[in-house]
Every structure is written in structure tokens, then in C-alpha cells.
Amino acid sequence: MSHLKFKLTSVAALVLSATSANAALYQIIEVEPVGVSLTDTTEVYGEAIQPVSNLETVDELGSLGCFDTSADAGVCESYLVAGDTRDGIEGVSFREEVAFSLDNSFYYIQTDDGDDYFESYCYRYLGYSTCEDSWAPEQWSGFSLERNDETVAQAFIEGDDNAFDNSYNTVINSLTVEGKAAGNMRTGASSQSDFQDNRNEAFSPVPLPEQLPDDYDYQSRAWFTDGTFTVGSVSKKYTNDNGNSYLSKAAIWSETDIHTFDWTASREKDGDQLSQSSLRSLKQKNEKIYAVGYDTYYADSNLNMNASIFVSDSTELDGAVWSTLPINGVQIDSDRIYANSVATDINSNLVVLGQAKHYNDRNPENGAYPDKIFVADYTGNNSSSDTWSSVKFLNSMGQSIFFNGAGGKAGAINNFNEIVGQIDSQQNREENGKQRRRRGFIYPYDPVVSDRADIFQNKAWLLDDLTNGGEYSDANNHYRIYDATDINDAGVISATALKCTNSSGESLSYDSTDHNSYCNGGVGNTEKLVAVKLVPIPQADSSSDEGIVPRDYINESAERQGAGLGWLALTFLGWISFRRK
């Protein structure tokens, strides 16, 4: 798709140049799901953005990307968003190898026709006061739909009515330069006793080889593809005391070869715990392949899922020698500080992005058990030695939005080191309390190009602060950015937003521009989740305080509901929607 090459033109130089001061940094464009047949769709999620094409180094793009006053507005708006819909709560993520990203014994999804195990998980790892009355019943209700062979998730690519069959549950994890998707789907009907059968089969423009090693053809997942290689996992059916389960191995494949990774733990099981591993993203550099995800390690009589980096000595799968490196600072050991960790993305600077689930033997951090977002910097020599720093947590970097104990979700990091994701925007106590509200964010971490970081004043922001003010402020005020899932090198972001509507579904502006403004006077369940893309608005100068207009907060609590779901359900849906990228 040659028209998607990033171009700089002189035609657009005058566009918005007069409104760049005291203006929003992004225009919000809603993306309609197409090719979706579910009539009761209650949520639409933006999951991935089309990458910039033919990019070898960030210098070829132009330092400001779509923020440049000479950027081609048509090109900037044309990057495709892919996403998926939900007809109610999914209960157990369709993406993750194991439930809640940590249940490698398959204990919490025992099929006993009740929500007791979900409630047990909630008490142990979330601590909400609502576990029994609302959280567990809501999650179990969604899980039951799947067990009863209901289709509740369908996928879409912007503007393509025929991208997917969508007969069964389908989710998207990433897009290629050509606009092709990688993800996984159910491939056939099931019953309550064998709902795991056919639950996940990878799809990608680089398909899995027909013959998989050692019976690892039970399930498969594709998390990311660069068009040459696809990474994810393949699984083999296995039975433990909790029923029909499976082992998973991290996998990378091309059109002709596949490599699966043996676990560092060197064992399939320990008691009911079953070894799992997965790759979530990759980067080719230095004539090597760098992939990230997690692996299983044996420590303190447990099989632990630890964030890991997988490095090859060649870009040829056949015959390549691989090394698996645990990421320092988030390993699980006898102190049980973390329940699991995973690396979700890696960029051309070999900066790794990930998250770790705080547990600390049931001792909360600032009143919560957060998923803490981290980065690990490359410290090798780009040749014979590949090493990374210990993790640095975002909530220890002095950025005001990343407070102590803030939980979040790692979305993506582009080649400008711009990180997007989701973070707590409230500081109430979650243990024996309610779940915090969450919002999408962007953070220009360790800037590659100073002029580009200056646009953000070298600070992390809730994206709602960057959609306020200027020409698009009124239109943008119909939305609040709930989660930022992906960002390309042009600076265009895929996201999920809360949209204010009336009882007839007509779009409304929020009652004020405040972060926690009411929608429609707080009457009725009139907010809904929609997929959006955030397109940068060309900026002449945003480096001063006058260039960004943060939203205020109102004192009264705007307790929200959306699309018929309680706020707790909405926030949890975002939490379990772990992004590869």
C-alpha cells in the first residue's frame, strides 16, 4: 500500500498552524466496526494501529511525524485501526495462554457451573469488596456464554467488510504495514465439557506450518507479525487434577519454518502447575531476532511465569541458536513480590516494555495489587553482547500520573520511545474497596528526538488532557480515552474511548470538559465503549505551558455506567485485555 508511505508536503503547511497554541494535540476519530454481525454488541475496542511503511530508521520519517506542520493530513488519517467487539463481558481473556495471565494450574476456570473460583481469584489477587456481589458473578456470566458456545467477540479492520468470517470468537493483536491482522479465533463449536477444544487458532499473513512439533496443535495464538516472522505460542493438550488443560510453548514461525522454545524450567509440570511460555513482539536488528514475552522458570517449588527476552544468533530460523534471558527485577521467587510478569513490546532501540503483577504475599502497595508497567533499557554492544538493565517502573520515574501503587496495562512503545497504555486515574484504596477508574496515557520515555518530546513538554500525560482545547475541542469532548493500545512512528494511536450518548444512542458532549464530567446529567446508562484513533494535530510550538490545556476535576464523584455495564465491569475488561504489542 504505497499510499501509506509517510510523506511531507508543503500543501498542508498552513493547516491548523494558527490554532496550535492553547490547542489539543490530538483529533479523536471514531472507527466503526465493519463486517460484524452481532446485534447485541455492547463494546467496541480499538486494538492495533497500522505501522508506518518502509521505515528503516526513525530519521526517515521526519522528527515530528504527523505533528509536523508539513505532514500530509490525508496520510495521517489513513492509518488503519483494527479491533474487536464484545457482546457482554468475556470473563476469561480470549488472548492469554492462561486465565488472568497467571493461572497455570487452570484452577480458577474449573467448570463447576458456579462463580466460586472466580470469587476466590478476586479475593486473592484483586481484593475488591465487590468480589462476591458483582465482580465474580459478572465475569462468570460472560465465561458461561462461551462455555455454552455463544459467540461474544468479533473482529474488524477499519473499512474492510470482509476481513473476517466472525462465525466464532475472534480477536486481533496486531496489524502489518499492509493492513493484515494477526490474532486468534475459535474454529468450531464446543460443549461445556470441552470448551477449550477449538478455542484458539492463530491467524496471520504468515500462517503456521501445517505440521507442528510434538503434538503442539491443540491451540495456537499469534500476537505479532512483521510480515516475515510471526510470534506467539502453540499448545498441547494435557490433563491435570483440574480437568482438561494444556501446555504452551513460545513459538516463532516463517512461511517455511517454525521454532518452539523449551522452557527454562526444563519440565512440563509440577503438581497441577503446567509450564507455559509465549512471545508477544519481535524486532530484527544486528542480523539477529530479538523477541519478548515470558517463559516458565522453576523456583521455590513453583513453576513461575517470568518476563523474558529471546535472542537468536541469526535471522534464519532453520539452524539459529537462541538464548532466553529473564528480565531482572520482576522475577518470581520465594518473596512472592510478583505473581507473574510479561514483556509486551520491543522497539528498534531494543527498549523492552512490560508489566508485572504485584502480589507480595497478599500485602498491597498503596492499597492495591497493581499491574506495574516497566521498561528495560538495552545495555549491550549491538554485536556480541546483548544485555538489558534491570526494570524501571513507570511509577518510580517522577511522573505525576504514575503514582505509587498505580496499576495499568502496557500498550506499546514505538521507535521514538513513546509509550502508550492504560493507568489508574484514581487513588482510592482497592483492597476492601472499589476498583479505580482508568484512563489512557502517553509517555515520551528517554526521547530519541528532543523536538518531538518537547511537544509533550517531556512529560507523561493522560490522553484526555491532550484532546482538550482548540479547533477540535468540542468534538473531542464527546469522548474520554479509556485505553491506548498501540502507537505507530507517525504518532497515530489506536484506542478505546468512552463515548457520551443519550438514550437513543445519539452522540452528546460531556456536560463539561472536566476529566470526571457527567454524561447527559448522569441520567441513565448512556455511555458506551467505542474504538477510536488519535491523529496528531500539527503543532507550531507546544513546548510551553500554554500549548497544552489540562482538564480539571470536579469535586463531586461522577459514578458512571456504560452500555449497560457497571463501571467496575468496564474497568476490568480493560485490565484483562492485555496487549501484545
Coordinates of C-alpha atoms in Angstrom, one line a residue:
M1 CA 0.0 0.0 0.0
S2 CA 2.3 2.7 -1.3
H3 CA 0.0 5.5 -0.4
L4 CA 0.8 4.7 3.3
K5 CA 4.4 5.8 3.0
F6 CA 4.8 8.7 5.2
K7 CA 5.1 11.9 3.1
L8 CA 5.9 15.5 4.0
T9 CA 4.2 18.1 1.8
S10 CA 4.1 21.9 1.6
V11 CA 0.4 21.9 0.9
A12 CA -0.6 21.2 4.5
A13 CA 1.8 23.8 6.0
L14 CA -1.0 26.3 6.6
V15 CA -3.4 23.8 8.1
L16 CA -4.1 24.5 11.8
S17 CA -0.8 26.5 12.1
A18 CA -2.8 29.4 13.6
T19 CA -4.5 27.2 16.2
S20 CA -1.6 25.3 17.6
A21 CA -1.2 27.4 20.7
N22 CA -3.7 26.5 23.5
A23 CA -4.9 23.6 21.5
A24 CA -5.4 19.9 21.7
L25 CA -2.6 17.7 20.4
Y26 CA -4.9 15.0 19.0
Q27 CA -8.1 14.8 17.0
I28 CA -10.3 11.9 18.0
I29 CA -11.8 9.9 15.1
E30 CA -14.3 7.2 15.9
V31 CA -13.8 3.9 14.0
E32 CA -16.9 2.0 13.1
P33 CA -16.7 -1.8 13.3
V34 CA -17.5 -3.3 9.9
G35 CA -18.2 -6.9 8.9
V36 CA -19.6 -7.6 12.4
S37 CA -22.9 -9.4 12.7
L38 CA -23.6 -9.4 16.5
T39 CA -26.7 -7.4 17.1
D40 CA -26.2 -7.1 20.8
T41 CA -22.6 -5.7 20.7
T42 CA -22.1 -3.6 23.8
E43 CA -18.4 -2.6 23.5
V44 CA -16.0 -1.9 20.6
Y45 CA -12.3 -1.9 21.3
G46 CA -9.5 -0.4 19.3
E47 CA -6.6 -2.9 19.5
A48 CA -4.0 -2.1 16.9
I49 CA -2.8 0.7 14.5
Q50 CA -1.2 0.1 11.1
P51 CA 2.5 0.7 11.2
V52 CA 4.4 3.2 9.1
S53 CA 5.8 1.6 6.0
N54 CA 9.3 1.3 4.6
L55 CA 10.8 2.7 7.8
E56 CA 14.4 1.6 8.4
T57 CA 15.3 4.3 10.9
V58 CA 13.3 6.9 12.7
D59 CA 15.2 9.6 10.8
E60 CA 13.5 8.7 7.5
L61 CA 10.1 9.6 9.0
G62 CA 10.8 13.1 10.0
S63 CA 11.3 14.1 13.5
L64 CA 7.8 15.2 14.3
G65 CA 5.8 12.7 12.3
C66 CA 2.1 13.7 12.0
F67 CA 2.8 16.6 14.4
D68 CA 4.8 18.3 11.7
T69 CA 3.0 21.3 10.1
S70 CA 4.0 19.9 6.7
A71 CA 2.6 16.5 7.4
D72 CA 0.1 15.1 4.8
A73 CA -3.2 15.1 6.8
G74 CA -4.8 12.6 4.5
V75 CA -2.0 10.1 5.1
C76 CA -2.1 10.7 8.9
E77 CA -5.8 9.9 9.0
S78 CA -5.5 6.9 6.7
Y79 CA -3.6 4.6 9.1
L80 CA -6.0 1.7 9.7
V81 CA -7.3 0.7 13.1
A82 CA -8.2 -2.9 13.9
G83 CA -10.2 -4.0 16.8
D84 CA -12.8 -6.4 18.2
T85 CA -16.3 -6.2 19.7
R86 CA -17.9 -7.8 22.8
D87 CA -21.4 -8.9 23.4
G88 CA -21.1 -8.7 27.1
I89 CA -18.1 -9.5 29.4
E90 CA -15.8 -12.2 28.1
G91 CA -14.9 -13.5 31.6
V92 CA -11.7 -15.1 30.6
S93 CA -9.4 -13.4 28.1
F94 CA -9.5 -14.9 24.6
R95 CA -5.9 -13.8 24.2
E96 CA -3.9 -15.1 27.1
E97 CA -2.5 -18.5 27.3
V98 CA -3.9 -18.9 30.8
A99 CA -6.6 -17.2 32.7
F100 CA -5.8 -13.9 34.4
S101 CA -2.3 -14.3 33.0
L102 CA -1.2 -16.4 36.0
D103 CA -3.4 -19.4 36.4
N104 CA -1.0 -22.1 35.0
S105 CA -2.8 -24.8 37.0
F106 CA -6.1 -23.9 35.4
Y107 CA -7.6 -23.9 38.9
Y108 CA -9.8 -20.8 38.5
I109 CA -11.6 -21.9 35.4
Q110 CA -12.8 -25.3 36.7
T111 CA -16.2 -25.9 35.1
D112 CA -18.4 -26.5 38.1
D113 CA -21.3 -24.2 37.0
G114 CA -20.6 -21.6 39.6
D115 CA -18.5 -18.5 40.2
D116 CA -16.8 -19.7 43.4
Y117 CA -13.4 -20.0 41.7
F118 CA -13.7 -16.5 40.1
E119 CA -14.5 -15.1 43.5
S120 CA -11.5 -16.9 45.0
Y121 CA -9.2 -15.3 42.4
C122 CA -10.8 -11.8 43.0
Y123 CA -10.2 -12.0 46.8
R124 CA -6.7 -13.3 46.4
Y125 CA -5.3 -11.1 43.7
L126 CA -7.6 -8.0 43.5
G127 CA -9.0 -7.6 47.0
Y128 CA -12.2 -5.8 46.0
S129 CA -15.1 -5.5 48.4
T130 CA -17.4 -6.4 45.4
C131 CA -15.9 -9.8 44.6
E132 CA -18.9 -11.8 45.8
D133 CA -21.7 -9.5 44.9
S134 CA -20.7 -8.2 41.5
W135 CA -17.3 -8.9 40.1
A136 CA -17.3 -12.7 40.2
P137 CA -20.9 -13.1 39.0
E138 CA -20.3 -10.7 36.1
Q139 CA -17.1 -12.5 35.0
W140 CA -18.7 -15.9 35.4
S141 CA -21.7 -14.8 33.4
G142 CA -19.5 -13.9 30.5
F143 CA -17.5 -17.0 30.7
S144 CA -20.7 -19.1 30.8
L145 CA -21.7 -17.6 27.4
E146 CA -18.5 -19.0 25.9
R147 CA -18.9 -22.4 27.6
N148 CA -22.5 -22.5 26.1
D149 CA -21.0 -21.9 22.6
E150 CA -22.1 -18.3 22.3
T151 CA -20.1 -16.0 20.0
V152 CA -19.4 -12.9 22.0
A153 CA -16.3 -11.5 20.3
Q154 CA -15.9 -10.4 16.6
A155 CA -13.0 -8.7 14.9
F156 CA -12.8 -6.0 12.3
I157 CA -10.3 -3.9 10.3
E158 CA -11.3 -0.4 9.5
G159 CA -13.0 -0.1 6.2
D160 CA -12.8 -3.8 5.3
D161 CA -16.2 -5.6 5.3
N162 CA -14.8 -9.0 4.5
A163 CA -11.7 -9.1 6.8
F164 CA -13.1 -12.0 8.9
D165 CA -15.7 -14.7 8.9
N166 CA -16.6 -14.0 12.5
S167 CA -18.6 -17.1 12.9
Y168 CA -16.9 -17.7 16.2
N169 CA -15.0 -15.7 18.8
T170 CA -12.2 -13.7 17.0
V171 CA -9.7 -11.2 18.5
I172 CA -6.9 -9.1 16.9
N173 CA -3.5 -8.4 18.4
S174 CA -1.6 -6.5 15.7
L175 CA -1.6 -5.2 12.1
T176 CA 1.1 -5.3 9.4
V177 CA 2.2 -2.4 7.2
E178 CA -0.2 -3.9 4.5
G179 CA -3.1 -3.8 6.9
K180 CA -3.2 -7.5 7.6
A181 CA -4.0 -8.8 11.1
A182 CA -2.6 -11.3 13.5
G183 CA -4.7 -12.8 16.2
N184 CA -6.6 -15.9 17.1
M185 CA -10.1 -17.3 16.7
R186 CA -12.3 -20.2 17.7
T187 CA -12.6 -22.6 14.8
G188 CA -15.7 -24.7 15.8
A189 CA -18.5 -25.5 18.2
S190 CA -17.8 -26.8 21.6
S191 CA -19.6 -28.1 24.7
Q192 CA -19.2 -27.2 28.4
S193 CA -17.1 -30.2 29.0
D194 CA -14.6 -29.5 26.1
F195 CA -14.9 -25.7 25.7
Q196 CA -11.1 -25.5 25.4
D197 CA -11.2 -27.6 22.2
N198 CA -11.0 -25.3 19.2
R199 CA -10.9 -22.2 21.5
N200 CA -7.8 -20.6 19.8
E201 CA -6.2 -20.9 16.4
A202 CA -3.7 -18.4 15.3
F203 CA -4.2 -16.4 12.1
S204 CA -1.6 -14.2 10.4
P205 CA -0.5 -13.3 6.9
V206 CA 2.4 -15.6 7.8
P207 CA 0.4 -18.8 8.6
L208 CA 1.5 -21.5 10.9
P209 CA 3.2 -24.5 9.2
E210 CA 0.7 -27.4 8.7
Q211 CA 2.9 -29.8 10.8
L212 CA 3.6 -28.6 14.3
P213 CA 6.2 -30.4 16.5
D214 CA 5.3 -32.8 19.3
D215 CA 1.5 -32.6 19.2
Y216 CA 1.5 -28.9 19.8
D217 CA -1.5 -28.4 17.6
Y218 CA -4.2 -28.2 20.3
Q219 CA -4.3 -24.4 20.4
S220 CA -2.2 -21.6 18.9
R221 CA -2.0 -17.8 19.2
A222 CA -0.5 -15.1 17.0
W223 CA 0.5 -12.0 18.9
F224 CA 2.6 -10.0 16.4
T225 CA 3.9 -10.3 12.9
D226 CA 6.3 -8.1 10.9
G227 CA 5.4 -9.8 7.7
T228 CA 8.4 -12.1 7.7
F229 CA 8.0 -13.7 11.1
T230 CA 5.1 -14.2 13.4
V231 CA 5.4 -14.8 17.1
G232 CA 3.0 -16.3 19.6
S233 CA 2.5 -19.7 21.1
V234 CA 1.4 -23.2 20.4
S235 CA -0.2 -25.6 22.9
K236 CA -0.5 -29.3 23.6
K237 CA -3.5 -30.8 25.4
Y238 CA -2.7 -32.0 28.9
T239 CA -4.8 -33.2 31.8
N240 CA -4.2 -32.4 35.4
D241 CA -6.5 -32.7 38.5
N242 CA -8.4 -29.6 37.4
G243 CA -9.6 -31.1 34.1
N244 CA -8.6 -30.7 30.5
S245 CA -5.8 -28.2 30.3
Y246 CA -2.7 -27.6 28.1
L247 CA 1.0 -26.8 27.9
S248 CA 2.1 -23.8 25.8
K249 CA 5.4 -23.1 24.2
A250 CA 6.6 -19.8 22.8
A251 CA 6.9 -20.0 19.1
I252 CA 8.2 -18.0 16.1
W253 CA 7.5 -19.0 12.5
S254 CA 8.0 -18.0 8.9
E255 CA 6.4 -19.3 5.8
T256 CA 8.7 -22.3 5.8
D257 CA 10.0 -22.9 9.4
I258 CA 8.9 -22.9 13.0
H259 CA 10.9 -22.8 16.1
T260 CA 9.4 -23.6 19.5
F261 CA 11.2 -22.8 22.8
D262 CA 11.9 -25.3 25.5
W263 CA 11.1 -23.9 29.0
T264 CA 13.9 -22.8 31.2
A265 CA 12.2 -24.8 33.9
S266 CA 13.0 -28.0 31.9
R267 CA 9.8 -29.7 33.0
E268 CA 6.3 -30.0 31.8
K269 CA 4.6 -29.9 35.1
D270 CA 5.0 -29.6 38.9
G271 CA 1.9 -30.8 40.7
D272 CA -1.0 -29.2 38.9
Q273 CA 1.1 -26.4 37.5
L274 CA 1.8 -26.7 33.8
S275 CA 4.6 -24.9 32.0
Q276 CA 3.7 -22.0 29.7
S277 CA 5.6 -19.6 27.5
S278 CA 4.7 -17.0 24.9
L279 CA 6.2 -14.4 22.5
R280 CA 4.5 -11.1 22.3
S281 CA 6.6 -9.0 19.9
L282 CA 9.9 -9.0 17.9
K283 CA 12.4 -6.8 16.3
Q284 CA 15.1 -7.7 13.7
K285 CA 18.3 -5.9 14.2
N286 CA 22.1 -6.6 14.1
E287 CA 21.4 -9.6 11.9
K288 CA 19.5 -11.1 14.9
I289 CA 16.0 -11.6 16.0
Y290 CA 15.0 -10.1 19.4
A291 CA 11.7 -11.4 20.7
V292 CA 10.0 -10.7 24.0
G293 CA 7.3 -12.4 26.1
Y294 CA 7.5 -14.7 29.1
D295 CA 9.0 -18.1 29.9
T296 CA 8.5 -20.6 32.8
Y297 CA 11.2 -20.9 35.5
Y298 CA 11.4 -23.3 38.4
A299 CA 12.0 -21.7 41.8
D300 CA 10.8 -22.2 45.3
S301 CA 8.9 -25.4 44.3
N302 CA 6.8 -23.5 41.8
L303 CA 6.6 -23.0 38.0
N304 CA 6.8 -19.2 37.6
M305 CA 5.9 -17.2 34.6
N306 CA 8.6 -14.5 34.2
A307 CA 9.1 -11.8 31.6
S308 CA 11.9 -12.8 29.2
I309 CA 13.9 -11.8 26.1
F310 CA 14.7 -14.3 23.4
V311 CA 17.7 -13.6 21.2
S312 CA 18.8 -15.5 18.2
D313 CA 22.3 -15.6 16.5
S314 CA 20.7 -15.4 13.0
T315 CA 17.7 -14.2 11.1
E316 CA 17.4 -17.7 9.6
L317 CA 15.1 -19.8 11.8
D318 CA 16.5 -23.0 10.4
G319 CA 19.7 -23.6 12.5
A320 CA 19.5 -20.4 14.6
V321 CA 20.8 -20.7 18.1
W322 CA 18.6 -19.0 20.8
S323 CA 19.3 -17.6 24.2
T324 CA 16.5 -16.9 26.7
L325 CA 17.2 -14.1 29.2
P326 CA 15.0 -13.4 32.2
I327 CA 14.3 -9.7 32.8
N328 CA 15.9 -8.6 36.0
G329 CA 13.8 -7.0 38.7
V330 CA 10.5 -8.8 38.1
Q331 CA 11.5 -12.5 38.7
I332 CA 9.2 -14.5 40.9
D333 CA 10.9 -16.2 43.8
S334 CA 10.4 -17.1 47.4
D335 CA 9.4 -13.5 48.4
R336 CA 6.4 -13.7 46.1
I337 CA 6.6 -9.9 45.3
Y338 CA 5.1 -10.6 41.9
A339 CA 2.6 -13.1 40.8
N340 CA 3.6 -13.0 37.1
S341 CA 5.4 -10.8 34.6
V342 CA 5.5 -10.4 30.9
A343 CA 7.3 -8.3 28.3
T344 CA 4.8 -7.0 25.8
D345 CA 6.8 -5.0 23.3
I346 CA 10.3 -4.1 22.0
N347 CA 11.3 -1.3 19.6
S348 CA 14.2 -0.6 17.3
N349 CA 16.2 0.8 20.2
L350 CA 15.8 -2.6 21.9
V351 CA 13.9 -0.9 24.7
V352 CA 11.6 -3.5 26.3
L353 CA 8.1 -2.7 27.6
G354 CA 6.2 -4.9 30.0
Q355 CA 4.2 -5.3 33.2
A356 CA 4.4 -7.3 36.4
K357 CA 1.5 -8.2 38.8
H358 CA 2.2 -7.0 42.3
Y359 CA 1.3 -9.6 45.0
N360 CA 3.8 -9.5 47.8
D361 CA 2.3 -12.4 49.7
R362 CA -1.0 -10.6 49.9
N363 CA 0.5 -7.3 51.1
P364 CA -1.0 -4.5 48.9
E365 CA 1.0 -1.5 47.6
N366 CA -0.7 1.8 48.4
G367 CA -4.0 -0.1 48.9
A368 CA -3.9 -2.2 45.7
Y369 CA -2.4 -5.1 43.9
P370 CA -1.4 -3.3 40.7
D371 CA -0.1 -4.5 37.4
K372 CA 3.0 -2.3 37.3
I373 CA 4.3 -1.1 33.9
F374 CA 8.1 -1.3 33.4
V375 CA 10.8 -0.7 30.8
A376 CA 14.2 -2.3 30.5
D377 CA 16.9 -0.5 28.6
Y378 CA 19.4 -2.2 26.2
T379 CA 22.9 -2.1 27.6
G380 CA 24.6 -4.4 25.2
N381 CA 27.1 -3.5 22.4
N382 CA 24.8 -4.3 19.4
S383 CA 27.2 -7.1 18.5
S384 CA 28.5 -10.0 20.6
S385 CA 27.0 -8.9 23.9
D386 CA 23.2 -8.4 24.4
T387 CA 22.2 -7.3 27.9
W388 CA 19.5 -5.2 29.4
S389 CA 19.1 -3.1 32.6
S390 CA 17.0 -4.1 35.5
V391 CA 13.5 -2.9 35.1
K392 CA 12.4 0.6 35.8
F393 CA 8.8 1.0 36.8
L394 CA 6.9 4.0 35.4
N395 CA 5.6 4.8 38.8
S396 CA 9.1 5.4 40.1
M397 CA 10.1 7.9 37.3
G398 CA 8.8 11.1 38.9
Q399 CA 5.8 11.5 36.6
S400 CA 2.7 12.8 38.4
I401 CA 0.3 10.5 36.6
F402 CA 2.2 7.4 37.7
F403 CA 1.7 7.5 41.5
N404 CA 2.9 4.9 44.0
G405 CA 0.7 1.8 43.6
A406 CA -0.8 2.8 40.3
G407 CA -1.9 -0.1 38.2
G408 CA -2.0 -0.2 34.5
K409 CA -1.6 -2.0 31.2
A410 CA 1.3 -1.8 28.9
G411 CA 0.1 -0.9 25.4
A412 CA 3.0 -0.3 23.0
I413 CA 6.3 1.5 22.5
N414 CA 7.2 3.0 19.1
N415 CA 10.7 3.7 17.7
F416 CA 10.6 7.2 19.2
N417 CA 10.3 5.6 22.7
E418 CA 6.8 6.9 23.1
I419 CA 4.8 4.6 25.4
V420 CA 1.1 4.3 25.4
G421 CA -1.2 2.2 27.7
Q422 CA -3.7 2.5 30.5
I423 CA -3.2 3.7 34.0
D424 CA -5.2 4.2 37.2
S425 CA -6.5 7.8 37.3
Q426 CA -7.9 7.5 40.9
Q427 CA -6.1 6.8 44.1
N428 CA -8.8 5.2 46.2
R429 CA -8.0 2.1 48.1
E430 CA -8.9 -1.0 46.1
E431 CA -8.3 -3.6 48.8
N432 CA -11.7 -3.9 50.6
G433 CA -12.9 -1.1 48.3
K434 CA -13.8 -0.4 44.7
Q435 CA -11.7 -0.6 41.6
R436 CA -10.1 2.6 40.4
R437 CA -11.0 4.4 37.3
R438 CA -8.5 4.0 34.5
R439 CA -7.6 6.2 31.5
G440 CA -5.3 6.0 28.5
F441 CA -1.9 7.7 28.7
I442 CA 1.2 8.6 26.6
Y443 CA 4.8 9.0 27.9
P444 CA 7.8 10.2 25.9
Y445 CA 10.3 8.0 27.6
D446 CA 14.0 8.7 27.1
P447 CA 13.3 10.7 24.0
V448 CA 15.0 9.8 20.7
V449 CA 14.2 13.2 19.1
S450 CA 14.1 16.2 21.5
D451 CA 11.8 18.3 19.3
R452 CA 9.2 15.6 19.4
A453 CA 9.4 15.1 23.1
D454 CA 9.1 18.9 23.5
I455 CA 5.5 18.6 22.1
F456 CA 4.7 16.7 25.3
Q457 CA 6.8 19.0 27.5
N458 CA 8.8 15.9 28.2
K459 CA 6.1 14.7 30.5
A460 CA 3.6 11.8 30.7
W461 CA 0.0 12.8 30.2
L462 CA -3.4 11.3 30.4
L463 CA -4.6 11.5 26.8
D464 CA -7.8 13.3 27.8
D465 CA -5.5 16.3 28.7
L466 CA -4.2 16.2 25.1
T467 CA -7.6 16.2 23.4
N468 CA -8.8 19.4 25.1
G469 CA -8.8 22.9 23.6
G470 CA -8.5 24.3 20.1
E471 CA -10.5 23.6 17.0
Y472 CA -11.4 20.0 17.8
S473 CA -12.2 20.5 21.5
D474 CA -16.0 20.4 21.2
A475 CA -15.9 17.3 19.0
N476 CA -13.3 15.6 21.2
N477 CA -15.4 16.3 24.3
H478 CA -17.8 13.6 23.2
Y479 CA -15.1 11.1 24.4
R480 CA -12.9 10.1 27.2
I481 CA -9.9 7.9 26.3
Y482 CA -10.3 4.7 28.3
D483 CA -7.3 2.8 27.0
A484 CA -4.4 3.4 24.5
T485 CA -3.4 0.2 22.9
D486 CA -0.9 0.9 20.1
I487 CA 1.1 3.8 18.5
N488 CA 3.0 3.9 15.2
D489 CA 6.0 6.1 14.3
A490 CA 3.8 8.7 12.8
G491 CA 2.4 9.2 16.3
V492 CA -1.1 7.9 15.4
I493 CA -2.7 5.9 18.3
S494 CA -5.3 3.2 18.4
A495 CA -7.5 3.4 21.5
T496 CA -10.8 2.6 23.2
A497 CA -12.9 5.5 24.4
L498 CA -16.0 6.1 26.5
K499 CA -18.5 8.0 24.4
C500 CA -21.3 10.1 25.8
T501 CA -24.7 9.4 24.2
N502 CA -28.4 9.9 25.0
S503 CA -30.9 7.1 25.5
S504 CA -31.4 7.0 21.7
G505 CA -27.7 6.5 21.1
E506 CA -27.1 9.9 19.7
S507 CA -23.7 11.4 20.4
L508 CA -23.5 14.1 23.1
S509 CA -20.8 16.3 24.5
Y510 CA -20.0 15.6 28.1
D511 CA -21.6 18.1 30.4
S512 CA -18.2 19.9 30.9
T513 CA -14.6 19.4 29.8
D514 CA -13.6 18.1 33.3
H515 CA -12.0 14.7 33.5
N516 CA -14.8 13.3 35.6
S517 CA -17.7 15.2 34.0
Y518 CA -21.2 13.7 33.9
C519 CA -22.6 12.5 30.7
N520 CA -26.2 13.6 30.0
G521 CA -26.5 14.9 33.5
G522 CA -25.7 11.5 34.9
V523 CA -29.1 10.1 33.9
G524 CA -29.3 6.5 32.6
N525 CA -26.7 4.2 31.3
T526 CA -25.8 6.3 28.2
E527 CA -22.0 5.9 27.9
K528 CA -20.6 3.3 25.6
L529 CA -17.2 1.9 24.6
V530 CA -16.1 2.7 21.1
A531 CA -12.9 2.2 19.0
V532 CA -11.1 5.4 18.1
K533 CA -7.8 6.6 16.6
L534 CA -6.0 9.6 17.9
V535 CA -4.5 11.6 15.0
P536 CA -1.8 14.2 15.9
I537 CA -2.7 17.8 15.1
P538 CA 0.2 19.7 13.5
Q539 CA 1.9 21.8 16.2
A540 CA 3.9 25.0 15.7
D541 CA 5.0 25.2 19.3
S542 CA 3.7 23.1 22.2
S543 CA 6.8 23.3 24.5
S544 CA 5.4 26.0 26.8
D545 CA 2.6 25.6 29.4
E546 CA 0.3 27.5 27.1
G547 CA 0.5 24.7 24.5
I548 CA -1.5 22.1 26.5
V549 CA -4.7 22.8 28.3
P550 CA -5.2 20.1 31.0
R551 CA -8.7 19.2 32.0
D552 CA -9.9 20.0 35.5
Y553 CA -11.6 17.7 38.0
I554 CA -15.0 18.4 39.6
N555 CA -15.4 17.7 43.3
E556 CA -18.5 15.5 43.2
S557 CA -18.0 11.9 42.1
A558 CA -19.4 11.1 38.7
E559 CA -20.3 7.4 39.2
R560 CA -20.5 6.2 35.6
Q561 CA -22.0 3.3 33.9
G562 CA -21.7 2.4 30.2
A563 CA -23.5 0.3 27.7
G564 CA -25.5 -1.4 30.5
L565 CA -22.4 -2.4 32.4
G566 CA -21.3 -1.2 35.8
W567 CA -18.2 0.8 35.9
L568 CA -16.3 -2.0 37.7
A569 CA -17.0 -4.3 34.8
L570 CA -15.8 -1.8 32.3
T571 CA -12.6 -1.2 34.0
F572 CA -11.9 -4.8 34.5
L573 CA -12.5 -5.5 30.8
G574 CA -9.7 -3.2 30.0
W575 CA -7.5 -4.8 32.6
I576 CA -7.8 -8.4 31.2
S577 CA -7.3 -7.1 27.6
F578 CA -3.5 -7.5 27.9
R579 CA -1.9 -6.1 24.7
R580 CA 0.8 -7.7 23.0
K581 CA 2.3 -5.2 21.0

